Each structure stands twice: as C-alpha cells, then as structure tokens.
Amino acid sequence: MQRSFLLGLMLTGALVTSPALAEGWSRSWMAAPLVSKAPPEKRPDLQDRTVRQVVRISSGGQRVRLRLSNEMSVQPLLLGAVHVALADENGAIVAGSDHVVTFNGAQGATVPARAPLLSDPIAMPVKPLTRLTISLHLPQGAPEATVHSYSAATGWTAPGDQTGATSLTDATVIGPRIILSGVEVENRRVGTTIVTLGDSITDGVRATPDSNRRWPDLLAERLQKAGRTSVGVANAGISANRLLSEGDGHNALARFDADVLAVPGVTHVVVLEGVNDIGSAFAQQRPIPTRDDLIGAYRQMIARAHDRGVKVILATILPYKGADYWSEQGEAVRVAVNDWIRQNGEADGFVDLAKAIADPADPARMARPYDVGDALHPNDEGFRIMADAVDLKLLR
C-alpha cells in the first residue's frame, strides 16, 4: 500500500513538473515541398556537392532545428555534414557563428523515401528576422531531390564538403530551394505560427530577389514591430497552385493537412487561393469552377482547421483583368466568391486584399502602382499594401 502511494506520488510529481521541461517548438520559416518538374539535364548537379541556402526566419528562439524533406522522392537520401550559421545582409557567414547539425546525436543521416527529417535541437539563440545560412553536403547526390521551385533568394552549390567553409570555392548559383523545408524555433514559452496558404502571389513571385519583400515577409515584420515577438509566419505558397485541381504541387485541399495543420505552433491560416482555378480553366477551355465549387473548398478548410483548433482567415481573390487568362465569366465568379468571403460567418475573419490592391476606377484590375506588369502579380509596393491590409487583431 505504501509503495503504491509513493509510486503514485512520484508519477504525480512527474506530471506536474513535465510542462516546465516541455519543448515549445514553432515554425519560423517554411518552403512547401515539391517534386522537381525540371528535366533531368536541367537540374543542378548535386553529386558530392555542398548546397548552401540563406533564409530569413520570422520569430526567434533559444534553440533552432531544421526540417529537411525527402517527401517527394521514392529513393532514400544520404545526408553528409550539415551546418547552420548566422548570415549577414549579403548572405555571408558571420565569423564564429557556425554550428554543426546532428541527427539522433550523429553527423549525417539517411532520410527514408517519402519522409521528412528533423534535426536535433541546435543551441543557437536567434533573434526575430535573423538571416541563417544552411549548408548540406550530399555525398551521393540527389537525382530526385525534393525542392521548392521558386525561392526569390540566391543559393549555391559547390564541389565536395564545404559545409564548414566561411566562403565557397568554385560555387555555382542555383534557383530553387533544395531539401530544406523548414526552420523551427524553441522557447520556454511556446510560440505560435501564422501559415499563409496560397499560390504564386503568396510565394512571392516577382518580388525583388534576396530582399524578403514577399507579403508574408512584410507581415512578419509588422508583427515584430507590434511587439508580437513570439509569432512566426510560415509561407506555404506554391506558384501555380490551385484550390481544387492540380497545378504545381498538390491542390490546396490535398496538401492542407501537411502544409498547414501539421505545422508546429500553428494557430491561424490565411488563405489566398482561387485565381488559378478560375483562370487556368478558361485558358485550358475547361469548365470554370462555380462560386459554390470554390466556396465548398473554403468550407472544407474551415471544418478541418476548426477540428484542430486552428482559425481560418480568408483573403479575397485579387483582381487580374489584363492577365492572359482573364475572362468575363471568370470575373463574375471572382466577384461572387469575394462577396461571400466578405459576408460569411463561417471563417474566423477575412482580409480584403482585393480592395486594397484594386484600381479604384476599374476594380477588376490591379492598380498600376502595385502591378509588376503582368496584371496578375504585385510588385514590392503591392506586397507592402497587402501586408498592411491585414488587421493584426485577426491573428490573436
């Protein structure tokens, strides 16, 4: 009897003290995993090469960990040495900041086919909006490397294992993100993450390279300036993505669990999707999705997110008159869907990005000062207007 009492007391004590020791991870940076669509002859040579990439995280922490992805490959991936360091404004490694990254206590690892891999925690305090340089050595290459096609950032490959080098020798510039899909931060008090789910407009296509001017980047800056220092923004945009049909990457409903609900620390998702469903259907002479088709997709997201305690903020579909795939039929659907987004009581709020960026004289068209030139994608100033249109009270 006494032994049972003492055992129960010990278990109770363990339960009481364990939250203080619990890891509080949240995602601070993200690139949604994709299959490379480039033909083999146009993919970067990764055989016995170092891949170096620079990212700017959103929220900070006392420790960091990396999420590497082999999720789009049917072959195991051999990782050699992996390093992470602080980067300056030009992407160069800050002297004395380099850290060796381990996996299950060892350097290097084999990532199974179709799987991600989390690194061990790295004792590397980082402030919000810090730039990191992440270097991966691939001893056997990666012919089916999981990528993120668009990066708006310069990356490099170099021969051999140069993961610990301050500067690379004989480096070659690359465009896509390769294998790296997330950076997560840990604090004693759990941080939170806002996921932005969208297409090329969220992915930041046409933003000035290496400037971190995508609208989710600018939203992260606004949160920091507002004192929301423990709140991160994870960009789950994919260029050419769609809500219901297959563009680039799985459709938004197919990837919703992996790219939104499984993100550590996620509390909110801001959804800006639908223009590619409408426009591509017209361009390909397929039936254009109806208002109810697209609303049904939003409702699926709302239901699935609410089951997990995640709030859904819907963004109105941006105007795109003048783009190659614009049509009067498609415009009628966009207007009807946006009317529903503004009036529905099912989501947890909305952001009227369409109104923020529209030409007042012709609301079907993006205002010229915000148009990069194709009537579809905003420029840097347009991205700023979009980020400024988000009411931060929605993200509490």
mmCIF file of N, CA and C in Angstrom, residues 23-77:
data_model
loop_
_atom_site.group_PDB
_atom_site.id
_atom_site.type_symbol
_atom_site.label_atom_id
_atom_site.label_comp_id
_atom_site.label_asym_id
_atom_site.label_seq_id
_atom_site.Cartn_x
_atom_site.Cartn_y
_atom_site.Cartn_z
ATOM 1 N N GLU A 23 9.209 20.897 -24.615
ATOM 2 C CA GLU A 23 9.757 21.667 -25.708
ATOM 3 C C GLU A 23 8.635 22.468 -26.356
ATOM 4 N N GLY A 24 8.868 23.754 -26.600
ATOM 5 C CA GLY A 24 7.869 24.603 -27.213
ATOM 6 C C GLY A 24 8.315 25.029 -28.601
ATOM 7 N N TRP A 25 8.094 24.177 -29.586
ATOM 8 C CA TRP A 25 8.568 24.440 -30.936
ATOM 9 C C TRP A 25 7.489 25.123 -31.765
ATOM 10 N N SER A 26 7.909 26.048 -32.602
ATOM 11 C CA SER A 26 7.015 26.660 -33.578
ATOM 12 C C SER A 26 7.813 26.924 -34.849
ATOM 13 N N ARG A 27 7.106 26.910 -35.984
ATOM 14 C CA ARG A 27 7.820 27.095 -37.252
ATOM 15 C C ARG A 27 8.021 28.566 -37.526
ATOM 16 N N SER A 28 9.235 28.908 -37.912
ATOM 17 C CA SER A 28 9.622 30.293 -38.145
ATOM 18 C C SER A 28 9.878 30.595 -39.610
ATOM 19 N N TRP A 29 10.113 29.552 -40.399
ATOM 20 C CA TRP A 29 10.346 29.710 -41.843
ATOM 21 C C TRP A 29 9.924 28.423 -42.526
ATOM 22 N N MET A 30 9.460 28.538 -43.779
ATOM 23 C CA MET A 30 8.941 27.343 -44.454
ATOM 24 C C MET A 30 9.032 27.493 -45.964
ATOM 25 N N ALA A 31 9.264 26.359 -46.634
ATOM 26 C CA ALA A 31 9.119 26.244 -48.087
ATOM 27 C C ALA A 31 8.400 24.925 -48.348
ATOM 28 N N ALA A 32 7.228 24.985 -48.949
ATOM 29 C CA ALA A 32 6.412 23.775 -49.144
ATOM 30 C C ALA A 32 7.115 22.809 -50.089
ATOM 31 N N PRO A 33 7.224 21.516 -49.719
ATOM 32 C CA PRO A 33 7.942 20.539 -50.552
ATOM 33 C C PRO A 33 7.233 20.276 -51.880
ATOM 34 N N LEU A 34 8.053 20.133 -52.934
ATOM 35 C CA LEU A 34 7.535 19.896 -54.281
ATOM 36 C C LEU A 34 8.399 18.883 -55.026
ATOM 37 N N VAL A 35 7.794 18.228 -56.011
ATOM 38 C CA VAL A 35 8.541 17.427 -56.976
ATOM 39 C C VAL A 35 9.174 18.370 -57.989
ATOM 40 N N SER A 36 10.422 18.143 -58.332
ATOM 41 C CA SER A 36 11.064 18.960 -59.359
ATOM 42 C C SER A 36 10.480 18.614 -60.721
ATOM 43 N N LYS A 37 10.026 19.639 -61.445
ATOM 44 C CA LYS A 37 9.485 19.431 -62.787
ATOM 45 C C LYS A 37 10.509 19.723 -63.870
ATOM 46 N N ALA A 38 11.694 20.131 -63.460
ATOM 47 C CA ALA A 38 12.742 20.393 -64.442
ATOM 48 C C ALA A 38 13.219 19.071 -65.039
ATOM 49 N N PRO A 39 13.491 19.029 -66.328
ATOM 50 C CA PRO A 39 14.035 17.803 -66.913
ATOM 51 C C PRO A 39 15.385 17.483 -66.294
ATOM 52 N N PRO A 40 15.752 16.196 -66.226
ATOM 53 C CA PRO A 40 16.997 15.809 -65.545
ATOM 54 C C PRO A 40 18.222 16.595 -65.990
ATOM 55 N N GLU A 41 18.309 16.909 -67.279
ATOM 56 C CA GLU A 41 19.504 17.605 -67.777
ATOM 57 C C GLU A 41 19.573 19.061 -67.314
ATOM 58 N N LYS A 42 18.466 19.598 -66.804
ATOM 59 C CA LYS A 42 18.455 20.985 -66.351
ATOM 60 C C LYS A 42 18.472 21.108 -64.826
ATOM 61 N N ARG A 43 18.522 19.980 -64.134
ATOM 62 C CA ARG A 43 18.606 20.023 -62.679
ATOM 63 C C ARG A 43 20.058 20.226 -62.249
ATOM 64 N N PRO A 44 20.290 20.901 -61.139
ATOM 65 C CA PRO A 44 21.680 21.119 -60.698
ATOM 66 C C PRO A 44 22.356 19.792 -60.355
ATOM 67 N N ASP A 45 23.632 19.693 -60.705
ATOM 68 C CA ASP A 45 24.426 18.515 -60.351
ATOM 69 C C ASP A 45 24.693 18.553 -58.848
ATOM 70 N N LEU A 46 24.209 17.570 -58.119
ATOM 71 C CA LEU A 46 24.360 17.547 -56.665
ATOM 72 C C LEU A 46 25.286 16.430 -56.188
ATOM 73 N N GLN A 47 25.901 15.715 -57.110
ATOM 74 C CA GLN A 47 26.768 14.596 -56.749
ATOM 75 C C GLN A 47 28.006 15.096 -55.993
ATOM 76 N N ASP A 48 28.147 14.657 -54.727
ATOM 77 C CA ASP A 48 29.264 15.062 -53.872
ATOM 78 C C ASP A 48 29.433 16.580 -53.886
ATOM 79 N N ARG A 49 28.332 17.273 -53.638
ATOM 80 C CA ARG A 49 28.379 18.731 -53.623
ATOM 81 C C ARG A 49 27.731 19.269 -52.347
ATOM 82 N N THR A 50 28.115 20.481 -52.009
ATOM 83 C CA THR A 50 27.513 21.209 -50.904
ATOM 84 C C THR A 50 26.446 22.150 -51.455
ATOM 85 N N VAL A 51 25.276 22.126 -50.845
ATOM 86 C CA VAL A 51 24.195 23.059 -51.182
ATOM 87 C C VAL A 51 24.106 24.070 -50.048
ATOM 88 N N ARG A 52 24.218 25.346 -50.384
ATOM 89 C CA ARG A 52 24.151 26.404 -49.369
ATOM 90 C C ARG A 52 22.970 27.330 -49.693
ATOM 91 N N GLN A 53 22.119 27.565 -48.672
ATOM 92 C CA GLN A 53 20.921 28.370 -48.839
ATOM 93 C C GLN A 53 20.783 29.354 -47.679
ATOM 94 N N VAL A 54 20.277 30.531 -47.971
ATOM 95 C CA VAL A 54 20.064 31.573 -46.963
ATOM 96 C C VAL A 54 18.568 31.763 -46.769
ATOM 97 N N VAL A 55 18.127 31.803 -45.520
ATOM 98 C CA VAL A 55 16.729 32.050 -45.203
ATOM 99 C C VAL A 55 16.660 33.152 -44.154
ATOM 100 N N ARG A 56 15.553 33.872 -44.125
ATOM 101 C CA ARG A 56 15.306 34.803 -43.032
ATOM 102 C C ARG A 56 14.143 34.265 -42.213
ATOM 103 N N ILE A 57 14.407 33.923 -40.962
ATOM 104 C CA ILE A 57 13.347 33.432 -40.098
ATOM 105 C C ILE A 57 12.459 34.599 -39.672
ATOM 106 N N SER A 58 11.298 34.291 -39.105
ATOM 107 C CA SER A 58 10.376 35.340 -38.665
ATOM 108 C C SER A 58 10.452 35.536 -37.157
ATOM 109 N N SER A 59 10.137 34.514 -36.379
ATOM 110 C CA SER A 59 10.235 34.588 -34.920
ATOM 111 C C SER A 59 11.577 34.018 -34.463
ATOM 112 N N GLY A 60 11.994 34.403 -33.253
ATOM 113 C CA GLY A 60 13.265 33.932 -32.718
ATOM 114 C C GLY A 60 13.092 32.888 -31.643
ATOM 115 N N GLY A 61 14.218 32.370 -31.121
ATOM 116 C CA GLY A 61 14.146 31.351 -30.087
ATOM 117 C C GLY A 61 15.492 31.093 -29.452
ATOM 118 N N GLN A 62 15.470 30.268 -28.423
ATOM 119 C CA GLN A 62 16.701 29.895 -27.734
ATOM 120 C C GLN A 62 17.442 28.761 -28.431
ATOM 121 N N ARG A 63 16.681 27.930 -29.138
ATOM 122 C CA ARG A 63 17.279 26.855 -29.926
ATOM 123 C C ARG A 63 16.553 26.798 -31.268
ATOM 124 N N VAL A 64 17.210 26.198 -32.258
ATOM 125 C CA VAL A 64 16.595 26.011 -33.571
ATOM 126 C C VAL A 64 16.730 24.545 -33.975
ATOM 127 N N ARG A 65 15.901 24.132 -34.913
ATOM 128 C CA ARG A 65 16.081 22.833 -35.557
ATOM 129 C C ARG A 65 15.660 22.970 -37.014
ATOM 130 N N LEU A 66 16.219 22.127 -37.847
ATOM 131 C CA LEU A 66 15.946 22.152 -39.282
ATOM 132 C C LEU A 66 15.003 21.025 -39.655
ATOM 133 N N ARG A 67 14.158 21.281 -40.616
ATOM 134 C CA ARG A 67 13.318 20.241 -41.209
ATOM 135 C C ARG A 67 13.789 20.063 -42.653
ATOM 136 N N LEU A 68 14.283 18.876 -42.933
ATOM 137 C CA LEU A 68 14.749 18.537 -44.276
ATOM 138 C C LEU A 68 13.754 17.561 -44.887
ATOM 139 N N SER A 69 13.562 17.658 -46.197
ATOM 140 C CA SER A 69 12.493 16.890 -46.823
ATOM 141 C C SER A 69 13.002 15.985 -47.939
ATOM 142 N N ASN A 70 12.609 14.719 -47.845
ATOM 143 C CA ASN A 70 12.764 13.758 -48.941
ATOM 144 C C ASN A 70 11.386 13.229 -49.329
ATOM 145 N N GLU A 71 10.365 14.044 -49.039
ATOM 146 C CA GLU A 71 8.977 13.594 -49.148
ATOM 147 C C GLU A 71 8.512 13.349 -50.573
ATOM 148 N N MET A 72 9.173 13.931 -51.545
ATOM 149 C CA MET A 72 8.739 13.781 -52.930
ATOM 150 C C MET A 72 9.612 12.806 -53.708
ATOM 151 N N SER A 73 10.429 12.043 -53.014
ATOM 152 C CA SER A 73 11.310 11.083 -53.677
ATOM 153 C C SER A 73 10.961 9.655 -53.259
ATOM 154 N N VAL A 74 11.136 8.730 -54.175
ATOM 155 C CA VAL A 74 10.910 7.313 -53.864
ATOM 156 C C VAL A 74 12.226 6.627 -53.512
ATOM 157 N N GLN A 75 13.320 7.395 -53.419
ATOM 158 C CA GLN A 75 14.623 6.851 -53.075
ATOM 159 C C GLN A 75 15.109 7.441 -51.757
ATOM 160 N N PRO A 76 15.808 6.640 -50.918
ATOM 161 C CA PRO A 76 16.413 7.218 -49.703
ATOM 162 C C PRO A 76 17.426 8.294 -50.076
ATOM 163 N N LEU A 77 17.640 9.219 -49.155
ATOM 164 C CA LEU A 77 18.572 10.327 -49.370
ATOM 165 C C LEU A 77 19.672 10.277 -48.328
#
